[in-house]
Amino acid sequence: MEQKIITISDARLREAAAQGMDEFLQVFIDRYREVIGGELNAGNMGMLNGEQISLLAYALFREEVMDGGFIQLIHNGYGPFIFDNPFAKAMRLMGAHDFSKLVYKGKRLYDKYKEELTKDCSDEEFMALFEAYPQFDDLDDEFVEMEEEVTAALACYVDEHLELFAEVVKE
């Protein structure tokens, strides 16, 4: 599939920026999801460039980890997308250095426990994973503590490199 030119309204972007960094990034994330039909997959990944995919990956990472930690992220099948791709490197290049290190720590645990964490299981068995793998707790806590800083770093990077993330149009 051919890469799309993603356009975002200048007015919408300014409005979101005035509301804060989360809202600013969300404009891009929502637009990417709209363009790809809701969910990134092998069939539509070519519609986005590497920076856009990295920002979308961060949104997915943040949603999953803030909701259920690294265990949920991995169990829900996002381990390969986050840990087997250059996501951590992209985050470092975008200025989120500590977050990049955290993702590398997560990758080591993912590589060690992915078989157990990705098995089909009942809700009860899923909840038991949190007790069985407490080594993920520190990573979860570390991300919660740094999330605002990471989001701010990414928002700053996007703002300074708008042309990599979308074509801003006046309407």
Short mmCIF file of C-alpha atoms in Angstrom, two decimals:
data_model
loop_
_atom_site.label_atom_id
_atom_site.label_comp_id
_atom_site.label_asym_id
_atom_site.label_seq_id
_atom_site.Cartn_x
_atom_site.Cartn_y
_atom_site.Cartn_z
CA MET A 1 0.00 0.00 0.00
CA GLU A 2 1.28 3.45 -0.93
CA GLN A 3 2.28 5.99 1.70
CA LYS A 4 -0.42 8.62 2.20
CA ILE A 5 0.09 12.31 2.71
CA ILE A 6 -1.48 12.90 6.10
CA THR A 7 -3.04 16.32 6.42
CA ILE A 8 -4.07 18.02 9.64
CA SER A 9 -5.90 21.29 10.00
CA ASP A 10 -3.75 24.11 11.34
CA ALA A 11 -6.71 25.41 13.37
CA ARG A 12 -7.31 21.98 14.95
CA LEU A 13 -3.64 21.62 15.77
CA ARG A 14 -3.47 25.07 17.39
CA GLU A 15 -6.63 24.36 19.39
CA ALA A 16 -5.23 21.04 20.62
CA ALA A 17 -1.83 22.55 21.45
CA ALA A 18 -3.55 25.14 23.61
CA GLN A 19 -5.18 22.30 25.56
CA GLY A 20 -1.89 20.53 26.24
CA MET A 21 0.68 18.07 24.97
CA ASP A 22 -1.60 15.03 25.23
CA GLU A 23 -4.25 16.70 23.10
CA PHE A 24 -1.62 17.91 20.63
CA LEU A 25 -0.29 14.38 20.05
CA GLN A 26 -3.80 12.94 20.00
CA VAL A 27 -4.64 14.99 16.89
CA PHE A 28 -1.92 13.13 15.00
CA ILE A 29 -2.77 9.75 16.48
CA ASP A 30 -6.48 10.12 15.70
CA ARG A 31 -5.71 11.20 12.15
CA TYR A 32 -3.38 8.24 11.58
CA ARG A 33 -6.00 5.83 12.90
CA GLU A 34 -8.59 7.43 10.62
CA VAL A 35 -6.33 7.08 7.56
CA ILE A 36 -5.47 3.41 8.25
CA GLY A 37 -9.02 2.41 9.10
CA GLY A 38 -8.64 2.15 12.86
CA GLU A 39 -5.91 -0.39 13.42
CA LEU A 40 -2.36 -0.68 12.15
CA ASN A 41 -1.58 -3.97 10.44
CA ALA A 42 0.77 -5.37 7.81
CA GLY A 43 -1.66 -4.44 5.05
CA ASN A 44 -1.89 -0.73 5.88
CA MET A 45 1.48 -0.06 7.52
CA GLY A 46 2.87 1.20 4.21
CA MET A 47 0.44 4.13 4.36
CA LEU A 48 2.49 5.71 7.16
CA ASN A 49 6.13 6.70 7.42
CA GLY A 50 8.46 5.51 10.19
CA GLU A 51 7.90 8.55 12.42
CA GLN A 52 4.13 8.23 12.13
CA ILE A 53 4.28 4.53 12.94
CA SER A 54 6.53 5.26 15.94
CA LEU A 55 4.09 7.85 17.30
CA LEU A 56 1.19 5.46 16.81
CA ALA A 57 3.23 2.72 18.54
CA TYR A 58 3.82 5.04 21.50
CA ALA A 59 0.09 5.74 21.75
CA LEU A 60 -0.63 2.02 21.74
CA PHE A 61 2.13 1.35 24.27
CA ARG A 62 0.85 4.10 26.57
CA GLU A 63 -2.77 2.92 26.36
CA GLU A 64 -1.90 -0.70 27.08
CA VAL A 65 0.64 -0.08 29.85
CA MET A 66 -1.43 2.57 31.61
CA ASP A 67 -4.41 0.19 31.55
CA GLY A 68 -2.77 -3.12 32.41
CA GLY A 69 0.99 -2.82 32.39
CA PHE A 70 3.61 -4.56 30.33
CA ILE A 71 1.91 -7.90 30.93
CA GLN A 72 -1.28 -6.68 29.25
CA LEU A 73 0.71 -5.16 26.38
CA ILE A 74 2.45 -8.47 25.76
CA HIS A 75 -0.59 -10.67 26.37
CA ASN A 76 -2.66 -8.63 23.93
CA GLY A 77 -0.16 -9.45 21.19
CA TYR A 78 1.76 -6.18 20.93
CA GLY A 79 5.11 -7.59 22.08
CA PRO A 80 6.49 -8.23 18.59
CA PHE A 81 5.41 -4.76 17.38
CA ILE A 82 7.04 -2.98 20.32
CA PHE A 83 10.01 -5.20 21.18
CA ASP A 84 11.00 -6.81 17.85
CA ASN A 85 11.06 -3.52 15.94
CA PRO A 86 13.27 -0.43 16.37
CA PHE A 87 10.66 1.27 18.59
CA ALA A 88 13.09 1.86 21.48
CA LYS A 89 15.64 3.37 19.10
CA ALA A 90 12.98 5.62 17.56
CA MET A 91 11.97 6.84 21.02
CA ARG A 92 15.62 7.63 21.82
CA LEU A 93 16.02 9.54 18.56
CA MET A 94 12.87 11.51 19.40
CA GLY A 95 14.36 12.58 22.72
CA ALA A 96 12.79 10.05 25.10
CA HIS A 97 16.11 8.57 26.30
CA ASP A 98 14.99 7.13 29.66
CA PHE A 99 11.90 5.68 28.06
CA SER A 100 14.05 4.01 25.41
CA LYS A 101 16.08 2.36 28.17
CA LEU A 102 12.85 1.20 29.83
CA VAL A 103 11.65 -0.37 26.57
CA TYR A 104 14.98 -2.23 26.27
CA LYS A 105 14.51 -3.54 29.84
CA GLY A 106 11.02 -4.64 28.85
CA LYS A 107 12.40 -6.41 25.80
CA ARG A 108 14.73 -8.51 27.94
CA LEU A 109 11.77 -9.67 30.06
CA TYR A 110 9.60 -10.10 26.97
CA ASP A 111 12.20 -12.33 25.33
CA LYS A 112 12.46 -14.39 28.51
CA TYR A 113 8.72 -14.81 29.23
CA LYS A 114 6.85 -14.26 25.94
CA GLU A 115 5.79 -17.90 25.58
CA GLU A 116 4.03 -17.90 28.94
CA LEU A 117 2.57 -14.40 28.60
CA THR A 118 1.05 -14.90 25.15
CA LYS A 119 -0.79 -18.16 25.78
CA ASP A 120 -4.56 -18.15 25.52
CA CYS A 121 -6.05 -18.04 28.98
CA SER A 122 -9.16 -17.23 30.96
CA ASP A 123 -9.62 -13.88 32.71
CA GLU A 124 -8.68 -15.54 35.98
CA GLU A 125 -5.51 -17.03 34.49
CA PHE A 126 -4.67 -13.64 32.96
CA MET A 127 -4.98 -11.94 36.35
CA ALA A 128 -2.71 -14.61 37.83
CA LEU A 129 0.04 -13.56 35.39
CA PHE A 130 0.52 -10.36 37.39
CA GLU A 131 1.37 -12.39 40.50
CA ALA A 132 3.45 -14.92 38.57
CA TYR A 133 5.63 -12.24 36.92
CA PRO A 134 6.17 -9.47 39.48
CA GLN A 135 9.38 -8.42 37.70
CA PHE A 136 7.16 -6.36 35.39
CA ASP A 137 5.79 -4.28 38.30
CA ASP A 138 8.88 -2.07 38.48
CA LEU A 139 8.71 -1.40 34.74
CA ASP A 140 5.03 -0.49 35.02
CA ASP A 141 5.73 1.88 37.91
CA GLU A 142 8.70 3.40 36.13
CA PHE A 143 6.59 4.14 33.05
CA VAL A 144 3.75 5.66 35.07
CA GLU A 145 6.27 7.97 36.73
CA MET A 146 7.87 9.02 33.43
CA GLU A 147 4.81 9.05 31.16
CA GLU A 148 4.22 12.79 31.36
CA GLU A 149 7.88 13.52 30.64
CA VAL A 150 7.94 11.08 27.70
CA THR A 151 4.77 12.53 26.24
CA ALA A 152 6.21 16.04 26.60
CA ALA A 153 9.46 15.01 24.87
CA LEU A 154 7.56 13.44 21.99
CA ALA A 155 5.22 16.43 21.68
CA CYS A 156 8.25 18.72 21.51
CA TYR A 157 9.89 16.52 18.87
CA VAL A 158 6.71 16.40 16.78
CA ASP A 159 6.29 20.17 17.06
CA GLU A 160 9.88 20.74 15.94
CA HIS A 161 9.58 18.25 13.06
CA LEU A 162 5.97 18.70 11.92
CA GLU A 163 6.81 17.87 8.31
CA LEU A 164 7.69 14.30 9.34
CA PHE A 165 4.33 13.73 10.99
CA ALA A 166 1.78 15.53 8.81
CA GLU A 167 1.18 18.26 6.31
CA VAL A 168 -0.45 21.10 8.21
CA VAL A 169 -3.10 22.78 6.07
CA LYS A 170 -5.00 26.01 6.53
CA GLU A 171 -8.76 25.65 6.12
#
